[in-house]
Structures are given as C-alpha cells and as structure tokens.
Amino acid sequence: MKPLLKVEKLSLRLPEGSDREFAIRDISYDLMPGELLCVVGESGSGKSMTANAIMGLLPKVIEVDQGAVTFDSYDLTSLEEKRARALRGNRISMIFQEPMTALNPLMRVEDQISEVFLIHTQMTPKERYERTLALLEDVGLPDPKKMLRAYPHQLSGGQRQRVMIAMALALEPSILIADEPTTALDVTTQAQILKLIKELQRKHNTAVMFITHDFGVVAEIADRVVVMEKGELVEIGKCDEVLNHPKHPYTQKLIAAVPPLVSPHREAKVYQEPPILLVKDLCKTYSTGGSWFSKARIVKAADNVNFELHRGETLGLVGESGSGKSTVSRCVVRLLEADSGQIFLAGNEIQSLGSKALTPFRKRIQMVFQDPYASLNPRKTIGQIIADGPIAQGVEPSVAYQKAADLLELVELPKSALSRYPHEFSGGQRQRVGIARALAHDPEVLVADEAISALDVSVQAQILELIENLKKRLNLAVLFVVHDLRVAAQVCDRVIVMEKGKIVEMGETTHVFESPNHEYTKSLIASIPGAGWRSGVSDENISQGEGVCG
C-alpha cells in the first residue's frame, strides 16, 4: 500500500538565540491510508512543529533547512499560499489542543462550521445548513439545532472539542491531525472523544495523526507510534512493540513515568489530633442563562459537601468537569463565597469571616493553580512573585526575598531564578514557582487544583514527587483536585468522588479504586484510556514486555 503522507529527512531550523539549533532534525516517517499514528514526546520534542509543517502553519521565524513532506505529489513545505489554502481544511484538517482559543468567540457554531463550505464549495445556504446540522449529529452533540445557535462560551470543553472535530471533518479530509485534543478533558469526556475519532476514522477511512503525551491514550487508539525527543525521532513501531517492548532509553523513561492504575496498598492512618480542615454542609449554586423568553437555570456546584482533612494527609477530589470539585476547592480557600455551610481551619470557623478578619487565616491555606503561566504575573520577577505575599502580610522585604531564595532551592530551582521572569521557564519549572509562592506563607493546608493536568508525564512525576516530599517534610495537609485517576491512585491517601455537586463516594484510595461502590465511580474507572495497560506493572518490568496494548 502506498503511503498517503511521507515525511522525509525533515529539519526545521530555529532562530538564533534559541536553546537548540533545530526544532526537528532529520526525521522521516510515513502515514498510511486509514492508519492512526500517535506521535508522542515531551513538550519541546517537536511533535506539534511537525504538524504545523504539514499544515503550512509554521511561524515565519522557523526555516525549512532540508527535507520534504509529500502529499499527493505536492511538497507541503514549499507550496505557494494559494495552493496550501486549497489543501488546508479540504484534504488535510487539524483539531487544535484548546478549542476555546481556536474557535471565534464572536461567531455562532453554525457560522463557524458553514464557513468551511462557503470557502471550499459551491453549496447553497440551505445545503450548508443541512450539512452543518448533520455534522453536529455525527459528532454526538445533544440537541444539534440548539447547538447551531450557541456561542463557544456557552458550551462545555467536551462540546467545544466536538465542534472542532465537526469542522475538521466537514469536507471528509484524507488526513486528520489531532494536536493534544483530549489533554484538559476529564476521563469520561476523553473516552467519548477518542471513541468518536476512531469511529469517524473507520467510517471515512481517514488517516489520523494523533499528537499526545498521554500513553494511556496511545494504548487505547494507536496502530503505530512515533516517539520524539528534542526534535529527533528516537523510536517508531507498532503500538504493542513500542509500549510493551520499548527499545530506546527515552521511551522507557517516559513509560516508567506513567503511574499505574493500581493504587499502592497503604495502611489506614489513625489520626490522634483533630482535622486541620473541616468542611460542613457546604453549598454553592450558580444561575446560568435566563432572558425574557427563558428561565435561568440553577446549577448546584456544591450540594451539602462534608469532609475532613488531617495534617500529613493527601485527600483527592475527583470527578468529571462540572462535578463541583474546583468550586469546592475555591470555596475552601475563600476565593469563592459559599451560599451556606461552615469551613473550620485548625478549629477556627472561617466561612463567616469578613475580609479583614480573614486576613491572618489566608496565609495558613494556600493554593497551587492549574495553569502556572496564567497565575504568575508576567511583568514581575520570580523573586517578586514569591516575596510579594509575605511582604503584604508584614514581613520585612529583605527577609521575604531571602526566604524566596531558600524556597527556590527547596523546589529544586536555582537561586538565579529570582531575577528572571515566568516566560523564561518551562511549564514544569513555572509550576515549581507556583508551589514556592504557596509555601512562602508557611501554610498548614495546600490546595492543588489540577496542578499537573497540562504537564508531560515525566514532569508530572517530578512535581508529584516534590509535593509528596514537601508534605512529609513540612507536615502539610494536601487537598488534591485532579481528573487523572491514575495520578489520584498513586498520591492520595483517601479520595472523594463528586458528581453534579454531590459526594457520591469517599474512602481509602485502595478500597475505592479496587472495590468501588457507586455506579458513577465505576464508570469513571472504566473510562480511563488504556486502563488495561500498565495496570500494576512495575517500572523495572516495562522493558520485559508486561502490560497490554489496545
């Protein structure tokens, strides 16, 4: 069978002053008709840069140094823009990682999808409407006619991703490139999107290039796997060969960093002291929509939530997007005001306190946010970011800056980082800065809200190890909000499972994962991509071929 796409000895040169000479260097591989090829590697490995070269979306500062990308006798790296536009979206389409930024916030769903037909076809307005409606039905969106009139901000993350898939498949392309399309989605939505892509691939015999850093996803869907490191292709082969018999040390390192689903057996802890954090009957509702023609919809994001957290304990808060876990965590640190209920911190009721009375308690409970780039002020140095909080609490600036330097060492960053800015660091390093900022106040409770969801598996492992070491060293209590159940299985002493604002299950992590009682918990565990792969496989056995692919 003839390849549909050939990448031949492709090298992309980075601009002067970059940390390396090439974004990708001398890489070659094929994409066959109807094949699902997964491209994996850490951030900066060059996997997305290859996709951009195929799509003709390379930044102007990136030069094609050598090689070619051949599709239908065309070299995609040297096409004139007019011809590239004719292929892009028509013969080759792309699903982008973040649909909220890829979709136009000022255009309704119908207009965004039908624009593809307007540009590439001679369809009448009626034909465009009917085809757009059929696409929304194909991707499984509820009430497609209503969805046509919606704006992106009115949809959930999973729904926005389905709209992106509908746009990409509008003209039934020969090649579909999916760039990290499930990274920020919860396990059930992720499972739905992966199933949808596989079904549409089979239906249209589309070749799919799926870019990801999630090896569970690879195990679930891949026919073949390409592994990239620092711009170079280090391993390529069938899914089973690469995942269960990895040859290259880098591939082995990546797979070793993937936490197995089986939770390590821990002895149930008996706490002699009262809980450091106690939440009683916490309620929070939101009102959405509402107009002259329709009633507002009331959403219970937290519905009589009760739990306790002890010093030295990690308590996991898991559930789908919209389950209420982030709302609960933000109410706990008083970034959101609960409608009712009580929050006790070290025996002190803080839910009813006003802003001034709450001030001395704020430093005792700190938060590490999901996106370290968005939560760090880009105009301030790392030293200022870490020291500002203590200075606002009355600490002398010289003392605060010295502590900032000590904290950087604690989170394994050089003291020279004090004078640098957030954009000069990688995602994992920025997350370490976020942790150092939270620890600057000597908190008793650390709330981590999806603190590792956007990081590579190897960086995730480093951050998780860091948090665990800090917890033991500082006797912290950690409330860990996470949608990755593999991570929860490894790091949490107990877990709380939330659905639609309610706690449906709570208990020791090992018991909840091995013997779930609630149907919702069972459905979450069943939805984990590649759940049969690496279940309980120890790191030293990875290269010996244990585990299941597919």
Coordinates of C-alpha atoms in Angstrom, one line a residue:
M1 CA 0.0 0.0 0.0
K2 CA 1.3 3.4 -0.9
P3 CA 1.8 6.0 1.9
L4 CA -0.7 8.8 2.0
L5 CA 1.9 11.2 3.5
K6 CA 5.7 10.9 3.6
V7 CA 7.9 12.9 5.9
E8 CA 11.4 12.6 4.5
K9 CA 14.6 13.8 6.3
L10 CA 12.8 16.9 7.5
S11 CA 14.8 19.5 9.5
L12 CA 13.4 22.8 10.8
R13 CA 15.9 25.4 11.9
L14 CA 15.2 27.6 14.9
P15 CA 16.1 31.3 15.0
E16 CA 19.4 32.4 16.5
G17 CA 19.5 32.6 20.3
S18 CA 17.2 29.5 20.8
D19 CA 18.3 26.8 23.2
R20 CA 19.0 24.4 20.3
E21 CA 19.7 24.7 16.6
F22 CA 16.8 22.7 15.2
A23 CA 13.1 22.3 16.2
I24 CA 13.1 19.0 14.4
R25 CA 16.1 17.3 12.8
D26 CA 16.3 14.7 10.0
I27 CA 13.0 12.9 10.8
S28 CA 11.3 10.5 8.5
Y29 CA 8.1 8.5 8.7
D30 CA 5.0 7.6 6.7
L31 CA 1.3 7.8 7.3
M32 CA -0.8 5.1 5.6
P33 CA -4.4 5.4 4.5
G34 CA -6.8 4.6 7.3
E35 CA -4.0 4.4 9.9
L36 CA -4.0 6.0 13.3
L37 CA -0.4 7.1 14.1
C38 CA 0.4 8.5 17.5
V39 CA 3.3 11.0 17.9
V40 CA 4.5 11.2 21.5
G41 CA 7.1 13.1 23.4
E42 CA 7.6 15.8 26.0
S43 CA 7.0 19.5 25.4
G44 CA 9.7 20.8 23.1
S45 CA 10.2 17.4 21.4
G46 CA 9.0 18.8 18.1
K47 CA 5.8 16.8 17.7
S48 CA 3.5 19.9 17.2
M49 CA 6.1 21.6 15.0
T50 CA 5.9 18.6 12.6
A51 CA 2.1 19.0 12.4
N52 CA 2.4 22.7 11.7
A53 CA 4.9 22.0 8.9
I54 CA 2.3 19.6 7.3
M55 CA -0.5 22.2 7.7
G56 CA 1.7 25.1 6.4
L57 CA 1.3 26.9 9.7
L58 CA 5.0 27.3 10.6
P59 CA 5.9 30.6 12.2
K60 CA 7.9 32.9 9.8
V61 CA 11.0 32.7 12.0
I62 CA 11.2 28.9 11.5
E63 CA 13.0 27.8 8.4
V64 CA 12.8 24.5 6.5
D65 CA 16.5 23.6 6.5
Q66 CA 16.2 20.4 4.5
G67 CA 13.8 17.6 3.6
A68 CA 10.2 17.4 2.4
V69 CA 6.6 16.5 3.4
T70 CA 5.0 14.8 0.4
F71 CA 1.2 14.5 0.0
D72 CA -0.5 13.7 -3.3
S73 CA 2.8 14.6 -5.2
Y74 CA 2.9 18.0 -3.5
D75 CA 5.8 19.1 -1.2
L76 CA 3.8 20.7 1.6
T77 CA 6.8 22.7 2.9
S78 CA 7.3 24.6 -0.4
L79 CA 3.7 25.2 -1.6
E80 CA 2.6 28.6 -2.6
E81 CA 0.0 30.0 -0.1
K82 CA -3.0 29.8 -2.6
R83 CA -2.4 26.1 -3.1
A84 CA -1.8 25.5 0.6
R85 CA -5.1 27.1 1.5
A86 CA -6.9 24.8 -1.0
L87 CA -5.5 21.7 0.7
R88 CA -5.8 23.0 4.2
G89 CA -9.2 22.2 5.7
N90 CA -10.2 20.4 2.5
R91 CA -7.7 17.4 2.1
I92 CA -5.8 17.9 5.4
S93 CA -7.6 19.1 8.5
M94 CA -6.5 19.8 12.1
I95 CA -8.1 19.6 15.5
F96 CA -6.3 22.0 17.8
Q97 CA -5.5 21.5 21.5
E98 CA -7.5 24.3 23.0
P99 CA -10.9 24.7 21.3
M100 CA -11.7 27.9 23.2
T101 CA -8.8 29.7 21.6
A102 CA -9.2 28.0 18.2
L103 CA -12.9 28.9 17.9
N104 CA -14.0 32.5 17.2
P105 CA -15.8 33.7 20.4
L106 CA -17.9 36.2 18.4
M107 CA -19.4 33.6 15.9
R108 CA -22.1 31.1 16.5
V109 CA -21.3 27.4 15.9
E110 CA -23.3 27.3 12.7
D111 CA -21.4 30.2 11.1
Q112 CA -18.0 28.8 12.1
I113 CA -18.6 25.3 10.5
S114 CA -20.5 26.5 7.5
E115 CA -17.7 28.9 6.7
V116 CA -15.7 25.9 5.6
F117 CA -18.3 25.1 3.0
L118 CA -18.5 28.7 2.0
I119 CA -14.8 28.9 1.2
H120 CA -14.3 25.4 -0.4
T121 CA -17.6 24.5 -2.1
Q122 CA -20.5 26.0 -4.1
M123 CA -23.2 24.8 -1.7
T124 CA -26.3 26.9 -1.3
P125 CA -27.2 28.4 2.2
K126 CA -29.8 25.6 2.7
E127 CA -27.2 22.9 1.8
R128 CA -24.7 24.4 4.1
Y129 CA -27.2 24.5 7.0
E130 CA -28.3 20.8 6.4
R131 CA -24.7 19.6 6.2
T132 CA -23.6 21.5 9.3
L133 CA -26.6 20.1 11.2
A134 CA -25.7 16.6 10.0
L135 CA -22.1 17.0 11.2
L136 CA -23.2 18.0 14.7
E137 CA -25.4 14.9 14.8
D138 CA -22.4 12.8 13.6
V139 CA -20.2 14.0 16.5
G140 CA -22.9 13.2 19.1
L141 CA -23.8 16.7 20.3
P142 CA -27.1 16.9 22.2
D143 CA -29.9 18.9 20.6
P144 CA -27.9 19.8 17.4
K145 CA -30.4 22.5 16.3
K146 CA -29.9 24.4 19.6
M147 CA -26.1 23.9 19.4
L148 CA -26.1 25.6 16.0
R149 CA -27.2 28.9 17.6
A150 CA -24.7 28.7 20.5
Y151 CA -21.5 30.6 21.0
P152 CA -18.3 28.8 22.2
H153 CA -18.5 30.2 25.7
Q154 CA -22.0 28.6 26.1
L155 CA -20.5 25.0 25.6
S156 CA -18.6 22.7 27.8
G157 CA -15.0 21.8 27.0
G158 CA -16.0 18.4 25.5
Q159 CA -18.8 20.1 23.4
R160 CA -16.3 22.7 22.1
Q161 CA -13.9 19.9 21.1
R162 CA -16.7 18.1 19.3
V163 CA -17.5 21.3 17.3
M164 CA -13.7 21.4 16.4
I165 CA -13.9 17.8 15.2
A166 CA -17.1 18.6 13.1
M167 CA -15.2 21.5 11.5
A168 CA -12.2 19.3 10.8
L169 CA -14.3 16.6 9.2
A170 CA -16.6 18.9 7.3
L171 CA -15.1 18.1 3.9
E172 CA -14.1 14.5 4.7
P173 CA -10.3 15.1 4.5
S174 CA -7.9 12.3 3.7
I175 CA -5.7 13.3 6.7
L176 CA -6.8 14.4 10.1
I177 CA -4.2 15.9 12.5
A178 CA -5.3 15.9 16.2
D179 CA -2.9 18.0 18.4
E180 CA -3.4 17.1 22.0
P181 CA -7.3 17.2 21.7
T182 CA -8.0 15.5 25.0
T183 CA -5.4 16.9 27.3
A184 CA -7.6 19.1 29.5
L185 CA -10.7 16.8 29.4
D186 CA -11.9 14.5 32.2
V187 CA -11.8 10.8 31.7
T188 CA -15.4 10.2 30.5
T189 CA -15.3 13.1 28.0
Q190 CA -11.9 11.9 26.9
A191 CA -13.2 8.4 26.3
Q192 CA -16.1 9.8 24.3
I193 CA -13.8 11.9 22.1
L194 CA -11.4 9.0 21.5
K195 CA -14.2 6.7 20.6
L196 CA -15.7 9.3 18.3
I197 CA -12.4 9.9 16.4
K198 CA -11.9 6.1 16.0
E199 CA -15.5 5.7 14.7
L200 CA -15.2 8.6 12.2
Q201 CA -11.8 7.3 11.1
R202 CA -13.3 3.9 10.2
K203 CA -16.4 5.4 8.6
H204 CA -14.4 7.7 6.3
N205 CA -11.1 5.7 6.1
T206 CA -9.3 8.8 7.3
A207 CA -5.6 8.7 8.2
V208 CA -5.2 10.2 11.6
M209 CA -2.0 11.7 13.1
F210 CA -2.7 12.0 16.9
I211 CA -0.2 14.1 18.9
T212 CA -0.3 13.4 22.6
H213 CA 1.8 13.0 25.7
D214 CA -0.7 10.6 27.3
F215 CA 0.4 7.0 27.0
G216 CA -3.0 5.7 28.1
V217 CA -4.5 7.4 25.0
V218 CA -1.8 5.8 22.9
A219 CA -2.6 2.3 24.3
E220 CA -6.3 2.9 23.6
I221 CA -6.2 4.0 20.0
A222 CA -2.8 3.7 18.2
D223 CA -1.9 1.5 15.3
R224 CA 1.7 2.7 15.2
V225 CA 3.7 5.1 17.5
V226 CA 6.4 7.7 16.8
V227 CA 8.5 8.8 19.8
M228 CA 10.3 12.1 19.6
E229 CA 12.9 13.7 21.9
K230 CA 14.4 17.2 21.5
G231 CA 13.5 17.3 17.8
E232 CA 14.7 13.8 16.9
L233 CA 12.8 10.6 16.1
V234 CA 14.2 8.1 18.6
E235 CA 11.7 5.2 18.1
I236 CA 9.0 4.1 15.7
G237 CA 6.9 0.9 15.6
K238 CA 3.6 -0.8 16.2
C239 CA 1.7 0.1 19.3
D240 CA 2.4 -3.2 21.1
E241 CA 6.1 -3.1 20.3
V242 CA 6.7 0.5 21.5
L243 CA 4.5 0.4 24.6
N244 CA 5.3 -3.1 25.8
H245 CA 8.8 -3.7 24.4
P246 CA 10.4 -0.2 24.2
K247 CA 13.9 -0.2 22.9
H248 CA 15.1 3.4 23.4
P249 CA 16.1 4.6 26.9
Y250 CA 14.0 7.7 26.4
T251 CA 10.8 5.7 25.6
Q252 CA 11.5 3.5 28.6
K253 CA 11.9 6.6 30.8
L254 CA 8.6 8.1 29.5
I255 CA 6.7 4.9 30.1
A256 CA 8.2 4.4 33.5
A257 CA 6.8 7.9 34.5
V258 CA 3.2 6.8 33.7
P259 CA 1.6 6.0 37.0
P260 CA -0.1 2.5 37.0
L261 CA -3.8 2.4 37.8
V262 CA -3.4 0.2 40.8
S263 CA -3.1 2.1 44.0
P264 CA -0.2 1.1 46.3
H265 CA -1.5 -0.5 49.4
R266 CA -1.3 1.9 52.3
E267 CA -2.1 1.2 55.9
A268 CA -5.1 3.1 57.1
K269 CA -3.9 6.1 59.1
V270 CA -5.2 6.8 62.6
Y271 CA -5.1 10.5 63.4
Q272 CA -4.8 11.5 67.1
E273 CA -5.3 15.2 66.5
P274 CA -8.5 16.9 65.2
P275 CA -8.6 17.6 61.5
I276 CA -6.8 20.7 60.3
L277 CA -9.6 21.4 57.8
L278 CA -13.3 20.5 58.4
V279 CA -16.0 21.3 55.8
K280 CA -19.6 21.0 56.9
D281 CA -22.8 21.2 54.7
L282 CA -21.0 23.4 52.1
C283 CA -23.4 24.7 49.4
K284 CA -22.8 26.8 46.3
T285 CA -25.2 27.4 43.4
Y286 CA -24.8 29.3 40.1
S287 CA -27.5 30.8 38.0
T288 CA -26.9 30.5 34.2
G289 CA -28.8 31.8 31.2
G290 CA -32.2 33.5 31.6
S291 CA -33.8 36.1 29.4
W292 CA -37.2 37.5 28.5
F293 CA -38.0 34.2 26.9
S294 CA -36.4 31.6 29.1
K295 CA -35.9 30.9 32.8
A296 CA -32.5 30.9 34.4
R297 CA -31.0 27.5 35.1
I298 CA -29.9 26.8 38.7
V299 CA -26.8 24.7 39.0
K300 CA -25.8 23.2 42.3
A301 CA -22.0 23.1 42.1
A302 CA -21.6 22.1 45.8
D303 CA -24.6 20.4 47.4
N304 CA -24.1 19.7 51.1
V305 CA -20.5 18.8 50.9
N306 CA -18.9 17.4 54.0
F307 CA -15.3 16.2 54.6
E308 CA -12.2 16.5 56.8
L309 CA -8.5 16.7 56.1
H310 CA -5.7 15.9 58.5
R311 CA -2.1 17.0 58.8
G312 CA 0.2 14.8 56.7
E313 CA -2.7 13.6 54.6
T314 CA -3.4 13.9 50.8
L315 CA -7.1 13.9 50.1
G316 CA -8.1 13.5 46.4
L317 CA -11.1 15.3 44.9
V318 CA -12.0 13.6 41.6
G319 CA -14.9 13.8 39.2
E320 CA -15.8 15.0 35.7
S321 CA -15.7 18.6 34.6
G322 CA -18.7 20.3 36.2
S323 CA -18.8 17.9 39.1
G324 CA -18.0 20.7 41.5
K325 CA -14.5 19.8 42.6
S326 CA -12.9 23.1 41.6
T327 CA -15.8 25.1 43.1
V328 CA -15.3 23.3 46.5
S329 CA -11.6 23.9 46.5
R330 CA -12.0 27.6 45.7
C331 CA -14.7 27.9 48.4
V332 CA -12.3 26.3 50.9
V333 CA -9.6 28.9 50.2
R334 CA -12.3 31.7 50.2
L335 CA -11.7 32.6 46.5
L336 CA -15.4 31.9 46.1
E337 CA -18.1 32.7 48.6
A338 CA -20.2 29.7 49.5
D339 CA -24.0 30.2 49.9
S340 CA -24.1 28.3 53.2
G341 CA -22.2 25.8 55.3
Q342 CA -19.1 26.0 57.6
I343 CA -15.4 25.8 57.0
F344 CA -13.1 25.2 60.0
L345 CA -9.4 25.8 59.7
A346 CA -7.5 24.5 62.8
G347 CA -10.7 24.8 64.8
N348 CA -11.5 28.3 63.6
E349 CA -14.7 28.9 61.6
I350 CA -13.5 31.0 58.6
Q351 CA -16.6 30.8 56.3
S352 CA -18.4 33.6 58.1
L353 CA -15.4 35.9 58.4
G354 CA -15.2 39.2 56.6
S355 CA -12.3 40.3 54.5
K356 CA -10.3 42.0 57.4
A357 CA -10.9 39.2 59.9
L358 CA -10.0 36.6 57.3
T359 CA -6.6 38.2 56.5
P360 CA -4.5 36.3 59.2
F361 CA -6.0 33.0 58.1
R362 CA -5.3 33.4 54.4
K363 CA -1.6 32.5 54.8
R364 CA -2.5 29.3 56.5
I365 CA -4.3 27.8 53.5
Q366 CA -2.7 28.3 50.1
M367 CA -3.5 27.2 46.5
V368 CA -1.4 25.9 43.6
F369 CA -3.3 26.7 40.4
Q370 CA -3.8 24.6 37.2
D371 CA -2.1 27.0 34.8
P372 CA 1.1 28.4 36.2
Y373 CA 1.6 30.7 33.3
A374 CA -1.8 32.4 33.7
S375 CA -1.5 32.6 37.5
L376 CA 2.0 34.2 37.5
N377 CA 2.3 37.9 36.8
P378 CA 4.4 38.1 33.6
R379 CA 5.6 41.6 34.5
K380 CA 7.2 40.6 37.8
T381 CA 10.3 38.6 38.5
I382 CA 10.2 35.3 40.2
G383 CA 11.6 36.9 43.4
Q384 CA 8.8 39.5 43.4
I385 CA 6.1 36.9 42.8
I386 CA 7.2 34.7 45.7
A387 CA 8.0 37.6 48.1
D388 CA 5.0 39.8 47.5
G389 CA 2.6 37.8 49.6
P390 CA 4.7 37.7 52.8
I391 CA 5.5 41.4 52.4
A392 CA 1.8 42.2 52.2
Q393 CA 1.4 40.2 55.4
G394 CA 4.0 42.5 57.1
V395 CA 7.3 40.6 56.6
E396 CA 10.4 42.7 56.0
P397 CA 11.3 42.7 52.3
S398 CA 14.9 41.6 52.9
V399 CA 13.6 38.6 55.0
A400 CA 10.9 37.8 52.3
Y401 CA 13.5 37.8 49.5
Q402 CA 15.9 35.6 51.5
K403 CA 13.0 33.2 52.1
A404 CA 12.1 33.3 48.4
A405 CA 15.7 32.2 47.6
D406 CA 15.5 29.4 50.1
L407 CA 12.2 28.2 48.7
L408 CA 13.6 28.1 45.2
E409 CA 16.2 25.7 46.5
L410 CA 13.5 23.7 48.3
V411 CA 11.6 23.2 45.0
E412 CA 14.8 22.4 43.2
L413 CA 15.3 25.7 41.2
P414 CA 18.5 27.7 41.1
K415 CA 18.6 30.9 43.2
S416 CA 19.5 32.8 40.0
A417 CA 15.8 32.4 39.0
L418 CA 14.9 35.2 41.4
S419 CA 15.7 37.9 38.9
R420 CA 14.1 36.1 35.9
Y421 CA 10.6 36.3 34.5
P422 CA 7.9 33.5 34.1
H423 CA 8.2 33.3 30.3
E424 CA 11.9 32.2 30.7
F425 CA 10.9 28.9 32.3
S426 CA 9.3 25.7 31.2
G427 CA 5.8 24.6 32.3
G428 CA 7.2 22.3 35.0
Q429 CA 9.5 25.0 36.3
R430 CA 6.7 27.5 36.4
Q431 CA 4.6 25.1 38.4
R432 CA 7.5 24.8 40.9
V433 CA 7.5 28.6 41.2
G434 CA 3.7 28.4 41.9
I435 CA 4.4 25.8 44.7
A436 CA 7.2 28.0 46.1
R437 CA 4.8 31.0 46.2
A438 CA 2.2 29.0 48.1
L439 CA 4.8 27.8 50.6
A440 CA 6.1 31.3 51.2
H441 CA 3.4 31.8 53.8
D442 CA 4.2 28.6 55.7
P443 CA 0.7 27.2 55.1
E444 CA -0.8 24.3 57.0
V445 CA -3.1 23.3 54.1
L446 CA -2.0 23.2 50.4
V447 CA -4.8 23.1 47.8
A448 CA -3.6 21.8 44.4
D449 CA -6.3 22.5 41.7
E450 CA -5.4 20.4 38.7
A451 CA -1.8 21.4 39.3
I452 CA -0.3 18.8 36.9
S453 CA -3.0 18.3 34.2
A454 CA -1.2 20.1 31.4
L455 CA 2.3 18.8 32.1
D456 CA 4.2 15.9 30.4
V457 CA 4.2 12.6 32.2
S458 CA 7.9 12.9 33.2
V459 CA 7.4 16.4 34.5
Q460 CA 4.2 15.3 36.3
A461 CA 6.2 12.6 38.1
Q462 CA 8.7 15.2 39.2
I463 CA 6.0 17.6 40.5
L464 CA 4.1 14.8 42.3
E465 CA 7.4 13.6 44.0
L466 CA 8.1 17.2 45.0
I467 CA 4.7 17.7 46.6
E468 CA 4.9 14.4 48.4
N469 CA 8.4 15.2 49.8
L470 CA 7.3 18.7 50.9
K471 CA 4.2 17.2 52.5
K472 CA 6.3 14.9 54.6
R473 CA 9.0 17.5 55.4
L474 CA 6.6 20.3 56.4
N475 CA 3.7 18.0 57.7
L476 CA 1.3 19.6 55.2
A477 CA -2.3 18.7 54.6
V478 CA -2.9 18.5 50.8
L479 CA -6.3 18.7 49.1
F480 CA -5.5 17.4 45.6
V481 CA -8.1 18.2 42.9
V482 CA -7.4 16.0 39.8
H483 CA -9.3 14.4 36.9
D484 CA -6.5 11.9 36.1
L485 CA -7.4 8.8 38.2
R486 CA -4.0 7.2 37.6
V487 CA -2.4 10.1 39.5
A488 CA -5.1 10.0 42.2
A489 CA -4.4 6.3 42.7
Q490 CA -0.7 6.9 43.3
V491 CA -0.6 10.0 45.5
C492 CA -3.9 10.2 47.6
D493 CA -4.4 8.6 51.0
R494 CA -8.2 9.0 50.6
V495 CA -10.4 10.1 47.7
I496 CA -13.7 11.9 47.4
V497 CA -15.7 11.2 44.2
M498 CA -18.0 14.0 43.2
E499 CA -20.9 14.0 40.7
K500 CA -23.1 17.1 39.9
G501 CA -22.1 18.8 43.2
K502 CA -22.6 15.9 45.5
I503 CA -20.1 13.5 47.1
V504 CA -21.2 10.0 45.9
E505 CA -18.3 8.1 47.3
M506 CA -15.4 8.6 49.8
G507 CA -12.9 6.3 51.4
E508 CA -9.3 4.9 51.4
T509 CA -7.9 5.2 47.9
T510 CA -7.1 1.5 47.5
H511 CA -10.6 0.5 48.6
V512 CA -12.3 3.0 46.3
F513 CA -10.3 2.0 43.2
E514 CA -10.3 -1.7 43.7
S515 CA -13.9 -2.1 45.1
P516 CA -15.9 1.0 44.0
N517 CA -19.5 1.0 45.4
H518 CA -21.2 3.7 43.3
E519 CA -22.0 3.3 39.7
Y520 CA -20.6 6.7 38.8
T521 CA -17.2 5.7 40.3
K522 CA -17.3 2.5 38.3
S523 CA -18.0 4.4 35.1
L524 CA -15.1 6.8 35.8
I525 CA -12.6 4.0 36.3
A526 CA -14.0 2.1 33.2
S527 CA -13.4 5.3 31.1
I528 CA -9.7 5.6 31.8
P529 CA -7.9 5.4 28.4
G530 CA -5.7 2.3 28.2
A531 CA -7.0 1.0 31.5
G532 CA -5.7 -2.5 30.7
W533 CA -2.2 -1.3 30.0
R534 CA 0.4 -1.0 32.8
S535 CA -2.2 -2.0 35.5
G536 CA 0.1 -2.7 38.3
V537 CA 3.2 -3.1 36.1
S538 CA 6.3 -2.2 38.0
D539 CA 8.8 0.1 36.3
E540 CA 11.6 -2.5 36.1
N541 CA 9.3 -4.8 34.1
I542 CA 8.4 -2.3 31.4
S543 CA 11.1 -3.3 29.0
Q544 CA 10.4 -7.0 29.6
G545 CA 7.0 -6.7 27.8
E546 CA 4.4 -6.7 30.6
G547 CA 1.1 -5.0 30.0
V548 CA -1.4 -4.9 27.3
C549 CA -1.7 -2.5 24.3
G550 CA -5.1 -1.6 22.8

